[in-house]
Coordinates of C-alpha atoms in Angstrom, one line a residue:
Chain R
M1 CA -30.9 -5.6 23.4
R2 CA -27.3 -6.2 23.8
A3 CA -26.2 -3.3 26.1
T4 CA -26.2 -4.3 29.7
L5 CA -24.6 -1.3 31.1
T6 CA -25.0 2.6 30.7
Q7 CA -22.0 4.8 30.2
R8 CA -22.2 5.7 33.8
E9 CA -22.3 2.2 35.0
L10 CA -19.5 1.2 32.9
A11 CA -17.3 3.9 34.3
D12 CA -18.4 3.2 37.7
R13 CA -17.5 -0.5 37.3
F14 CA -14.1 0.5 36.3
V15 CA -13.7 3.0 39.1
S16 CA -14.8 0.5 41.8
R17 CA -12.4 -2.2 40.4
F18 CA -9.3 0.1 39.9
G19 CA -10.0 2.9 42.3
D20 CA -7.7 5.9 42.2
E21 CA -5.8 4.5 39.1
I22 CA -8.5 5.7 36.9
S23 CA -8.4 9.5 36.4
D24 CA -10.1 12.0 34.1
V25 CA -13.2 10.0 33.5
R26 CA -15.3 11.8 30.7
I27 CA -18.7 10.6 29.7
I28 CA -19.5 12.2 26.3
E29 CA -22.4 12.2 24.1
W30 CA -22.5 13.6 20.6
S31 CA -25.5 13.5 18.3
E32 CA -26.3 14.3 14.8
G33 CA -29.3 14.1 12.6
I34 CA -32.9 15.3 13.5
K35 CA -33.7 12.7 16.1
K36 CA -30.3 13.5 17.8
I37 CA -29.6 9.8 18.7
P38 CA -26.3 10.0 20.7
Q39 CA -23.0 8.5 19.9
R40 CA -21.9 7.5 23.4
S41 CA -18.3 7.4 24.6
V42 CA -16.5 7.0 27.9
W43 CA -12.9 8.3 28.2
M44 CA -10.7 7.2 31.1
T45 CA -6.9 7.8 31.7
I46 CA -5.2 4.8 33.1
P47 CA -1.6 4.0 34.1
R48 CA 0.2 1.5 31.9
D49 CA 0.5 -1.0 34.7
I50 CA -3.2 -1.7 34.6
L51 CA -3.8 -1.5 30.9
V52 CA -3.8 -5.3 30.3
D53 CA -6.2 -5.8 33.4
A54 CA -8.5 -2.9 32.1
V55 CA -8.9 -4.5 28.8
N56 CA -9.6 -7.8 30.4
E57 CA -12.2 -6.2 32.6
L58 CA -13.8 -4.9 29.4
I59 CA -13.7 -8.3 27.9
T60 CA -15.7 -9.6 31.0
I61 CA -18.3 -7.0 30.1
D62 CA -18.4 -7.7 26.3
Y63 CA -15.6 -8.7 23.9
P64 CA -14.6 -5.3 22.4
H65 CA -13.9 -4.4 18.8
L66 CA -10.5 -2.7 18.9
G67 CA -10.8 0.3 16.5
V68 CA -7.3 1.7 16.7
V69 CA -4.6 2.7 19.1
A70 CA -4.0 6.4 18.3
A71 CA -1.0 8.3 19.7
A72 CA 0.1 11.9 20.3
D73 CA 3.2 13.6 21.1
N74 CA 2.4 15.5 24.3
G75 CA 5.7 17.3 25.4
D76 CA 7.6 15.0 27.8
I77 CA 5.0 12.2 27.5
I78 CA 3.4 10.2 24.7
D79 CA -0.4 9.7 24.9
L80 CA -1.6 6.4 23.6
L81 CA -5.4 6.2 23.1
Y82 CA -7.0 2.7 22.9
H83 CA -10.2 3.0 21.1
L84 CA -12.4 0.1 21.8
Q85 CA -16.2 -0.5 21.2
V86 CA -18.7 -2.6 23.3
F87 CA -22.4 -3.5 22.7
F88 CA -22.3 -3.0 18.9
G89 CA -24.7 -4.9 16.6
G90 CA -27.8 -3.8 18.3
V91 CA -29.8 -0.7 17.5
H92 CA -27.9 2.5 18.6
E93 CA -26.5 0.7 21.7
E94 CA -22.8 0.9 21.3
I95 CA -20.5 2.5 23.9
E96 CA -17.0 3.6 22.8
V97 CA -14.4 3.1 25.4
I98 CA -11.3 5.2 25.2
F99 CA -8.2 4.4 27.5
T100 CA -5.6 7.1 27.5
V101 CA -2.3 5.8 28.5
K102 CA 0.5 8.3 29.3
I103 CA 3.9 7.2 28.8
P104 CA 7.0 9.1 29.7
K105 CA 9.5 9.5 26.7
S106 CA 12.3 8.7 29.0
D107 CA 11.0 5.2 29.4
P108 CA 8.6 4.6 26.5
H109 CA 7.4 1.1 27.3
V110 CA 3.9 -0.2 27.2
P111 CA 2.6 -3.8 27.6
T112 CA 1.0 -5.5 24.5
I113 CA -2.7 -6.2 24.6
S114 CA -2.3 -8.7 21.7
A115 CA -2.7 -11.8 24.0
L116 CA -6.2 -10.6 24.6
I117 CA -7.1 -9.1 21.3
P118 CA -4.8 -10.7 18.5
G119 CA -5.7 -8.0 16.0
A120 CA -3.9 -5.4 18.1
V121 CA -0.6 -6.5 16.6
Y122 CA -1.0 -4.4 13.6
T123 CA -1.7 -1.2 15.2
E124 CA 0.9 -1.8 17.9
R125 CA 3.6 -2.3 15.3
E126 CA 2.6 1.0 13.8
K127 CA 3.0 2.7 17.0
Q128 CA 6.5 1.4 17.4
D129 CA 7.3 2.8 13.8
M130 CA 5.6 6.1 14.1
I131 CA 6.0 7.4 17.6
G132 CA 8.7 5.2 19.0
V133 CA 7.0 3.5 22.0
I134 CA 8.3 0.0 22.8
V135 CA 5.5 -2.5 23.0
D136 CA 6.7 -5.2 25.5
G137 CA 5.8 -8.7 24.6
I138 CA 4.6 -8.0 21.0
P139 CA 4.7 -11.2 19.1
D140 CA 5.9 -9.4 15.9
S141 CA 8.2 -6.3 16.4
R142 CA 9.1 -5.8 12.7
R143 CA 8.5 -2.6 11.1
I144 CA 5.1 -2.3 9.3
F145 CA 4.8 0.9 7.4
L146 CA 8.2 2.2 7.2
P147 CA 10.9 0.7 4.9
D148 CA 13.8 -1.2 6.2
D149 CA 16.3 1.5 5.4
F150 CA 14.4 4.2 7.2
P151 CA 16.9 5.8 9.8
E152 CA 16.8 4.3 13.4
D153 CA 15.4 6.5 16.1
V154 CA 13.5 8.7 13.7
Y155 CA 9.7 8.8 14.4
P156 CA 7.4 10.7 12.0
W157 CA 4.8 11.5 14.6
R158 CA 7.2 12.9 17.2
K159 CA 7.4 16.7 17.5
D160 CA 10.8 16.7 19.3
E161 CA 14.4 16.1 18.0
K162 CA 13.4 12.5 17.1
G163 CA 10.8 13.7 14.6
I164 CA 11.5 13.9 10.9
P165 CA 14.4 16.3 10.5
A166 CA 14.1 19.0 7.9
S167 CA 17.0 17.6 5.9
M168 CA 14.9 14.6 5.2
V169 CA 12.1 16.6 3.5
R170 CA 13.7 19.7 2.2
D171 CA 15.8 19.9 -1.0
L172 CA 15.1 16.3 -1.8
W173 CA 16.9 16.6 -5.2
K174 CA 20.1 17.4 -3.3
V175 CA 20.1 14.1 -1.4
G176 CA 21.4 12.2 -4.4
R177 CA 21.1 8.5 -5.2
P178 CA 21.8 6.0 -2.5
T179 CA 24.9 4.1 -3.1
D180 CA 24.0 0.8 -1.6
R181 CA 21.0 0.0 -4.1
P182 CA 21.3 -2.1 -7.3
A183 CA 21.1 -0.2 -10.4
P184 CA 17.7 0.5 -11.8
P185 CA 16.8 -1.6 -14.9
V186 CA 17.2 1.3 -17.2
S187 CA 19.9 0.8 -19.9
D188 CA 22.5 3.4 -20.6
K189 CA 21.3 6.0 -22.9
K190 CA 24.6 6.0 -24.9
A191 CA 24.7 2.2 -25.3
D192 CA 21.1 2.3 -26.3
E193 CA 22.1 4.5 -29.3
D194 CA 25.1 2.4 -30.2
S195 CA 22.8 -0.8 -30.1
T196 CA 20.2 0.8 -32.3
G197 CA 23.0 2.0 -34.6
D198 CA 24.5 -1.5 -34.8
T199 CA 21.2 -3.3 -35.7
T200 CA 20.6 -1.0 -38.6
K201 CA 24.1 -1.9 -40.0
A202 CA 24.8 -5.5 -38.9
P203 CA 22.4 -8.0 -40.4
K204 CA 21.6 -9.8 -37.1
N205 CA 23.0 -10.3 -33.7
E206 CA 24.4 -13.7 -32.6
Q207 CA 21.0 -14.6 -31.1
G208 CA 20.0 -14.7 -34.8
G209 CA 16.3 -14.6 -33.8
E210 CA 13.9 -13.2 -36.4
L211 CA 10.8 -11.7 -34.8
Chain I
M1 CA 9.8 -39.5 -3.3
S2 CA 9.2 -39.3 0.4
G3 CA 5.8 -38.2 1.5
K4 CA 6.9 -35.0 3.2
K5 CA 7.9 -32.2 0.8
A6 CA 10.1 -29.3 1.8
S7 CA 8.1 -26.1 1.9
Y8 CA 9.3 -23.0 -0.1
D9 CA 8.7 -19.4 -0.1
L10 CA 6.5 -17.5 -2.8
P11 CA 6.8 -13.9 -2.9
I12 CA 4.1 -11.9 -4.5
G13 CA 4.2 -8.1 -5.0
P14 CA 4.6 -5.3 -4.3
I15 CA 3.6 -5.0 -7.9
H16 CA 1.8 -8.0 -9.4
P17 CA -0.9 -8.4 -12.0
A18 CA -3.2 -10.0 -9.3
L19 CA -2.9 -7.0 -6.9
K20 CA -4.6 -3.8 -7.7
E21 CA -2.4 -1.8 -5.5
P22 CA 1.1 -2.3 -4.2
I23 CA 1.6 -4.6 -1.3
N24 CA 4.2 -7.3 -0.5
F25 CA 3.1 -10.9 0.3
T26 CA 5.3 -13.7 1.2
F27 CA 3.7 -17.1 1.2
K28 CA 5.3 -20.2 2.7
M29 CA 4.0 -22.9 0.4
N30 CA 3.8 -26.7 0.7
G31 CA 3.2 -27.9 -2.8
E32 CA 0.1 -25.9 -4.0
V33 CA -1.0 -25.2 -0.3
V34 CA -0.4 -22.0 1.6
E35 CA 1.3 -22.8 4.9
E36 CA 2.0 -19.5 6.2
V37 CA 1.3 -15.9 5.1
D38 CA 3.3 -12.7 5.8
F39 CA 2.5 -9.3 4.3
A40 CA 4.4 -6.0 4.3
P41 CA 2.1 -3.0 3.6
G42 CA 3.6 0.5 3.4
R43 CA 4.3 0.6 -0.4
A44 CA 2.0 3.6 -1.2
H45 CA 2.8 5.8 1.7
R46 CA 2.5 9.5 0.8
G47 CA 2.8 11.3 4.3
I48 CA -0.7 12.7 4.2
E49 CA -1.1 12.9 8.1
W50 CA 2.3 14.6 8.2
M51 CA 1.2 17.1 5.6
G52 CA -2.1 17.6 7.4
M53 CA -0.4 18.6 10.5
R54 CA 1.0 21.6 8.7
R55 CA -2.2 22.8 7.2
N56 CA -5.5 24.2 8.4
P57 CA -8.6 22.0 8.9
V58 CA -10.3 23.2 5.6
Q59 CA -7.2 22.5 3.6
I60 CA -7.1 19.1 5.3
L61 CA -10.7 18.3 4.1
H62 CA -9.4 18.5 0.6
L63 CA -6.3 16.2 1.4
C64 CA -8.9 13.8 2.9
D65 CA -10.6 13.5 -0.4
R66 CA -7.4 12.4 -1.9
I67 CA -6.6 9.7 0.6
C68 CA -8.6 7.3 -1.4
G69 CA -9.9 7.5 -4.8
I70 CA -13.0 5.2 -4.1
C71 CA -13.9 6.3 -0.6
G72 CA -13.9 9.9 -1.7
V73 CA -16.2 11.2 0.9
S74 CA -15.8 8.9 3.9
H75 CA -12.5 10.3 4.9
A76 CA -13.5 14.0 4.5
L77 CA -16.8 13.3 6.4
A78 CA -14.9 11.5 9.4
F79 CA -12.4 14.3 9.6
G80 CA -15.1 16.9 9.4
Q81 CA -17.3 15.3 12.1
A82 CA -14.1 15.1 14.4
V83 CA -13.4 18.8 14.0
E84 CA -17.0 19.7 14.5
Q85 CA -17.1 17.8 17.7
I86 CA -14.0 19.5 19.0
A87 CA -15.2 23.1 18.1
K88 CA -18.9 22.2 18.8
V89 CA -20.1 23.3 15.4
E90 CA -23.9 23.3 14.9
V91 CA -24.4 21.5 11.6
P92 CA -27.8 22.5 9.8
D93 CA -30.1 19.3 9.6
R94 CA -30.4 19.5 5.8
A95 CA -26.5 19.0 5.5
Y96 CA -26.8 15.7 7.3
Y97 CA -29.1 14.4 4.6
V98 CA -26.9 15.7 1.8
R99 CA -24.0 14.0 3.4
T100 CA -25.9 10.7 3.8
I101 CA -27.0 10.7 0.1
I102 CA -23.4 11.1 -1.2
A103 CA -22.1 8.6 1.2
E104 CA -24.7 5.9 0.0
F105 CA -24.0 6.6 -3.8
E106 CA -20.4 6.1 -2.8
R107 CA -21.2 2.7 -1.3
I108 CA -23.1 1.6 -4.5
Q109 CA -20.2 2.6 -6.7
S110 CA -17.7 1.0 -4.4
H111 CA -19.5 -2.2 -4.1
L112 CA -20.1 -2.5 -7.8
L113 CA -16.4 -1.7 -8.6
W114 CA -15.4 -4.5 -6.1
A115 CA -17.9 -6.9 -7.7
G116 CA -16.3 -6.2 -11.1
V117 CA -12.8 -6.8 -9.5
A118 CA -14.0 -10.1 -7.9
A119 CA -15.4 -11.2 -11.3
H120 CA -12.1 -10.4 -12.9
E121 CA -10.0 -12.3 -10.3
L122 CA -12.1 -15.2 -11.0
G123 CA -11.4 -15.0 -14.9
F124 CA -15.0 -14.0 -15.5
D125 CA -14.4 -10.9 -17.5
T126 CA -17.8 -10.4 -19.2
L127 CA -19.3 -10.0 -15.7
F128 CA -16.4 -7.6 -14.9
Y129 CA -17.4 -5.4 -17.8
L130 CA -21.0 -5.6 -16.9
A131 CA -20.4 -4.5 -13.3
W132 CA -18.2 -1.6 -14.2
Q133 CA -20.7 -0.6 -17.0
V134 CA -23.5 -0.3 -14.5
R135 CA -21.3 1.2 -12.0
E136 CA -21.0 4.4 -14.4
E137 CA -24.6 5.4 -13.5
S138 CA -23.8 6.0 -9.8
V139 CA -20.5 7.9 -10.7
D140 CA -22.6 9.8 -13.2
V141 CA -25.1 10.9 -10.4
I142 CA -22.2 11.7 -8.1
E143 CA -20.8 14.0 -10.9
Y144 CA -24.3 15.5 -11.3
I145 CA -24.6 16.4 -7.6
T146 CA -20.9 17.3 -6.8
G147 CA -19.4 18.2 -10.2
N148 CA -16.7 15.4 -9.9
R149 CA -16.6 11.6 -10.5
I150 CA -14.1 11.4 -7.8
N151 CA -12.6 13.9 -5.2
Y152 CA -16.0 15.3 -4.6
G153 CA -14.9 18.1 -2.4
I154 CA -18.4 18.5 -1.1
I155 CA -17.8 18.3 2.7
Q156 CA -17.1 21.5 4.6
I157 CA -16.7 22.0 8.3
G158 CA -20.2 22.8 9.4
G159 CA -22.1 21.3 6.6
T160 CA -21.7 20.7 2.8
R161 CA -20.4 23.0 0.0
R162 CA -23.4 22.1 -2.3
D163 CA -27.1 21.4 -1.8
I164 CA -29.2 18.7 -3.3
T165 CA -32.4 20.6 -4.4
A166 CA -35.8 19.1 -5.2
D167 CA -35.3 19.7 -8.9
M168 CA -32.4 17.2 -8.8
F169 CA -34.5 14.4 -7.3
P170 CA -35.8 13.1 -10.6
R171 CA -32.4 12.4 -11.9
I172 CA -31.5 10.7 -8.6
E173 CA -34.7 8.7 -8.6
Q174 CA -33.9 7.6 -12.2
A175 CA -30.7 6.2 -11.0
L176 CA -32.2 4.4 -8.1
R177 CA -34.8 2.8 -10.5
Y178 CA -32.1 1.7 -12.8
Y179 CA -30.3 -0.2 -10.0
E180 CA -33.5 -1.6 -8.7
S181 CA -34.3 -3.1 -12.2
L182 CA -30.8 -4.4 -12.4
F183 CA -30.6 -6.0 -8.9
D184 CA -32.3 -9.5 -9.7
K185 CA -30.0 -9.8 -12.7
M186 CA -26.8 -9.1 -10.5
V187 CA -28.1 -11.6 -8.0
R188 CA -28.7 -14.2 -10.7
L189 CA -25.3 -13.7 -12.2
F190 CA -23.2 -13.5 -9.1
L191 CA -25.0 -15.9 -6.7
T192 CA -26.6 -18.6 -8.9
D193 CA -23.6 -18.9 -11.2
K194 CA -22.0 -22.4 -10.9
T195 CA -18.3 -21.3 -11.5
I196 CA -18.6 -18.5 -8.9
A197 CA -20.2 -20.7 -6.4
M198 CA -17.4 -23.3 -7.0
R199 CA -14.6 -20.9 -6.6
C200 CA -16.1 -18.9 -3.7
K201 CA -18.0 -21.3 -1.5
N202 CA -16.0 -22.5 1.5
T203 CA -12.9 -20.5 0.3
G204 CA -11.1 -18.1 2.6
I205 CA -13.3 -18.7 5.6
L206 CA -13.2 -16.3 8.5
T207 CA -15.2 -17.4 11.6
K208 CA -17.2 -15.1 13.6
R209 CA -15.0 -15.5 16.7
R210 CA -11.7 -14.7 14.6
A211 CA -13.5 -11.8 12.9
L212 CA -14.0 -10.3 16.3
E213 CA -10.6 -11.1 17.6
L214 CA -8.9 -9.8 14.6
A215 CA -10.8 -6.5 14.8
T216 CA -12.1 -6.7 11.3
V217 CA -14.7 -4.2 10.1
G218 CA -17.4 -3.6 7.6
P219 CA -18.5 -6.2 5.0
T220 CA -15.6 -8.5 5.9
S221 CA -17.0 -8.9 9.5
R222 CA -20.6 -8.8 8.6
A223 CA -20.0 -11.6 6.1
S224 CA -18.8 -13.7 9.1
G225 CA -22.0 -13.0 10.8
L226 CA -20.5 -10.4 13.1
A227 CA -23.2 -7.7 13.2
M228 CA -21.3 -4.4 13.2
D229 CA -22.1 -1.2 11.4
V230 CA -21.2 2.1 12.4
R231 CA -24.4 3.7 10.8
K232 CA -26.5 1.7 13.2
D233 CA -24.3 1.4 16.2
S234 CA -23.3 5.0 16.6
P235 CA -25.4 6.9 14.1
Y236 CA -23.8 9.8 12.4
A237 CA -25.2 12.4 9.7
A238 CA -28.9 11.3 9.1
Y239 CA -28.6 7.5 9.7
G240 CA -30.1 7.9 13.3
D241 CA -33.4 9.1 11.5
L242 CA -33.6 6.3 9.0
D243 CA -35.0 2.8 9.0
F244 CA -32.6 0.1 7.8
D245 CA -31.1 -3.1 9.2
I246 CA -27.5 -4.4 9.3
V247 CA -27.0 -6.7 6.2
L248 CA -25.8 -10.2 7.2
P249 CA -25.3 -13.2 4.8
D250 CA -28.6 -14.8 6.0
V251 CA -30.5 -12.4 3.8
Y252 CA -29.7 -14.6 1.0
G253 CA -28.9 -18.2 2.3
N254 CA -29.8 -19.9 5.4
E255 CA -26.4 -20.3 6.9
T256 CA -23.4 -17.9 7.5
V257 CA -20.2 -19.6 6.6
G258 CA -17.8 -16.4 6.4
D259 CA -16.4 -17.4 3.1
V260 CA -15.7 -15.3 -0.1
Y261 CA -19.3 -16.1 -1.3
D262 CA -20.8 -14.6 1.9
R263 CA -18.7 -11.4 1.3
I264 CA -20.3 -11.2 -2.2
V265 CA -23.8 -11.7 -0.7
V266 CA -23.3 -8.9 1.9
R267 CA -22.0 -6.4 -0.6
L268 CA -24.6 -7.1 -3.2
Y269 CA -27.5 -6.8 -0.6
E270 CA -26.1 -3.5 0.7
I271 CA -26.9 -2.0 -2.7
P272 CA -30.8 -2.1 -2.3
Q273 CA -30.2 -1.0 1.3
S274 CA -28.4 2.1 -0.1
I275 CA -31.2 2.6 -2.5
S276 CA -33.7 2.6 0.3
I277 CA -31.7 5.0 2.5
I278 CA -31.2 7.4 -0.4
R279 CA -35.0 7.4 -1.1
Q280 CA -35.7 8.0 2.6
C281 CA -33.3 10.9 2.7
M282 CA -35.1 12.4 -0.3
Q283 CA -38.4 12.1 1.3
N284 CA -37.5 13.4 4.8
M285 CA -35.1 16.1 3.8
P286 CA -35.6 19.1 6.0
D287 CA -35.5 22.7 4.5
G288 CA -32.9 25.1 5.4
P289 CA -29.2 25.9 4.7
V290 CA -26.6 23.2 4.2
L291 CA -23.8 25.2 5.8
A292 CA -23.3 26.8 9.2
E293 CA -20.9 29.4 8.0
E294 CA -20.3 30.2 4.5
K295 CA -17.3 32.6 5.1
Y296 CA -14.1 30.6 4.8
A297 CA -12.1 33.1 7.1
K298 CA -15.0 32.9 9.7
I299 CA -14.8 29.1 9.8
L300 CA -11.1 29.2 10.3
S301 CA -11.0 31.8 13.0
G302 CA -13.6 29.8 14.9
L303 CA -11.5 26.5 14.5
K304 CA -8.3 28.4 15.6
K305 CA -9.8 28.7 19.1
A306 CA -10.9 25.1 19.4
A307 CA -9.2 22.9 21.8
G308 CA -9.8 19.2 22.6
E309 CA -9.8 15.8 21.0
A310 CA -12.2 13.5 19.3
F311 CA -12.6 10.4 17.4
A312 CA -15.2 10.4 14.6
R313 CA -16.2 7.3 12.7
V314 CA -17.9 6.6 9.4
E315 CA -19.0 3.4 7.8
A316 CA -17.0 3.6 4.6
P317 CA -17.9 1.1 1.8
R318 CA -15.2 -1.2 3.2
G319 CA -15.9 -0.7 6.8
E320 CA -15.3 1.6 9.8
D321 CA -13.1 4.6 8.9
M322 CA -11.8 6.5 11.9
H323 CA -10.2 9.8 12.4
Y324 CA -8.7 11.0 15.6
V325 CA -8.0 14.7 15.8
R326 CA -6.5 16.9 18.7
M327 CA -6.5 20.6 18.6
N328 CA -4.9 22.9 21.1
G329 CA -6.5 26.2 20.5
K330 CA -3.2 27.9 19.7
Q331 CA -2.7 27.1 16.0
E332 CA -4.8 26.4 13.0
P333 CA -3.4 22.9 12.1
P334 CA -4.4 20.2 14.3
E335 CA -1.7 19.0 16.9
M336 CA -2.4 15.5 16.0
W337 CA -4.3 13.8 13.2
K338 CA -4.5 9.9 12.8
V339 CA -6.5 8.2 10.1
K340 CA -7.5 4.6 10.6
A341 CA -8.8 3.5 7.2
S342 CA -11.1 0.2 6.9
T343 CA -8.4 -1.8 5.2
Y344 CA -6.1 -1.2 8.1
S345 CA -8.5 -3.3 10.4
N346 CA -9.2 -5.9 7.8
Q347 CA -5.6 -6.8 6.7
M348 CA -4.9 -9.0 9.7
A349 CA -7.7 -11.3 8.5
W350 CA -5.6 -12.2 5.4
V351 CA -3.2 -14.3 7.6
E352 CA -6.1 -16.3 8.8
I353 CA -8.2 -16.7 5.6
L354 CA -5.3 -17.6 3.2
K355 CA -3.8 -20.4 5.3
G356 CA -4.5 -23.8 3.8
E357 CA -5.7 -22.4 0.5
Q358 CA -4.3 -22.9 -2.9
I359 CA -2.1 -20.5 -5.0
A360 CA -4.8 -20.0 -7.5
D361 CA -7.2 -18.8 -4.8
I362 CA -4.9 -16.2 -3.5
P363 CA -6.1 -13.3 -5.9
I364 CA -9.8 -13.8 -5.0
I365 CA -9.2 -14.1 -1.3
V366 CA -6.9 -11.3 -1.2
A367 CA -9.6 -9.2 -3.1
S368 CA -12.4 -10.5 -0.9
I369 CA -11.8 -8.1 1.9
D370 CA -11.8 -5.2 -0.7
P371 CA -8.3 -4.0 0.2
C372 CA -7.4 -0.4 -0.2
M373 CA -3.7 0.2 0.2
S374 CA -3.8 3.8 -0.5
C375 CA -6.1 4.4 2.4
T376 CA -4.1 2.3 4.7
D377 CA -0.6 3.5 3.8
R378 CA 0.0 7.2 4.1
V379 CA 3.6 8.0 5.0
A380 CA 6.4 8.8 2.5
V381 CA 8.0 6.0 0.7
V382 CA 7.0 4.0 -2.4
G383 CA 8.5 0.6 -3.1
S384 CA 9.0 -1.4 -6.2
G385 CA 10.9 -4.5 -7.3
G386 CA 12.1 -7.1 -4.9
E387 CA 11.8 -7.2 -1.2
H388 CA 14.8 -5.1 -0.4
D389 CA 14.8 -3.1 -3.7
I390 CA 12.9 -0.3 -2.4
L391 CA 12.8 3.0 -4.2
T392 CA 13.1 6.0 -1.8
K393 CA 11.3 9.3 -2.6
E394 CA 14.6 11.0 -3.6
H395 CA 15.4 8.1 -6.1
L396 CA 11.9 8.5 -7.5
H397 CA 12.3 12.2 -7.7
R398 CA 15.5 11.8 -9.6
L399 CA 13.9 9.1 -11.9
S400 CA 11.2 11.6 -12.6
V401 CA 13.5 14.4 -13.5
E402 CA 15.6 12.2 -15.7
K403 CA 12.4 11.2 -17.5
T404 CA 11.4 15.0 -18.0
R405 CA 15.0 15.6 -19.4
R406 CA 14.6 12.7 -21.7
M407 CA 11.3 14.1 -23.0
Q408 CA 12.7 17.6 -23.3
Q409 CA 15.4 16.4 -25.7

């Protein structure tokens, strides 16, 4: 047995520690198969100020596995969903803990949790790329999935004016070749014809190599 | 010569013979030894989530099939489960068993494919050919069940699109016997071979603590002794009804090191586990339909009204595959869809396990987490050439048009 708390006890522990800061607590069970063994999850909405403390509290219960930080554009706010799991490795004991953090688009800052869970850097970098939140204190803030020449202030997951504009995806053939790129390693067609013409007439070029 | 040599950068990728899929590595080398590792994914982005948010859930299922060529069913299964949770769809019990059988055959073929790749990276090409030859049997069975070798298209919201009937069991049983008879040979070839042991033991070590901190999943974390398997932790489909244990490296040796060798052990020993799971499924399969609602239009009209959000998880051959879906009850396409593939979680481990290793070990260590870039990268740009020589989609499109023109002439 690894699990030391039930879903309700886990939620109560957070509510007693953080009080009113925790809202919209949902305890969900979903089951499949004939025996209907449940998948258990606890959803909590928390303000960003206590995100680090909340993850720390979870670590004192059991060091969690960070699944992913998902994000959704929700009008004037961005929802970040931190999906963590505790009590895995036993027999059907795991509890999924989802912290929803709501961040206003006018001030899209969120603290990093990578000091507590080093593996979080990867998914935090993705959130900076894709939905335009700013992760304060992230040890590596480079882009991860988007290329270096992707326009600034365009975020693929946004549904507002900062999302992918139609001009980026419609009539791609009209966009033309970027002018700041090195030429592709394809030789000029006319030059090709000339050179093949030359080799048939001229005995050998100056390299003189026989293959 | 002074004792301390200056370090230098060694770029590998995005396209390189040692890499099966595009990714860009930069190694800071000191002589032959890797000092620092940096990697840049994102070279196989196709914008699948973006496309999905403009399509209805049934169309997305078929997009999911195409996220990855190897985990053909895992993504569709995870997405289907997420939508079923949101819309509270009652899936018939028999469908859970069909889903489980397909998922386990997928695991067998993926692990054998990986075993072949690992042998190839070590320069052991006869073993590579052998592994890929025996892999064919599982792909043949998948084709027998679903009609396709890859992109099975068997998952539907509320069940599966095809049944596995009792008259198909003998063919499935034949494949299981085939793998059982081969297993001892595979263990002998992979685990008692001196060369493989020399190259893989104590290479690319990931400790249990770091496996946890770096949020790794699947065989990569299990090989470090971290017991974690979605099938056992939060059972989905029929896994809650079945009897099996999480495979850890101590099934073969006495100690868990967390090296490349242990990753081979875990993947090999998951093959008999899959065989046992498939057999249990065939024995305990309940009767009944495999789909809650057969009419496509009715499925969609039900989903259109669904509102809510859900995370669904599947233990893909490479580890936990997670889909987040949010639906708002006003439109057919989901409001948000986020795919977290297994390699997404495992890539951070590279930085840890490549440090201090030699250049020649890079291919096998990189391959040891069974990376799948196409799963992980899903946006819209493809790269090629040097670090800053990245082809944009419009450039590719133009190149494609030019090639068509050349061929027309």
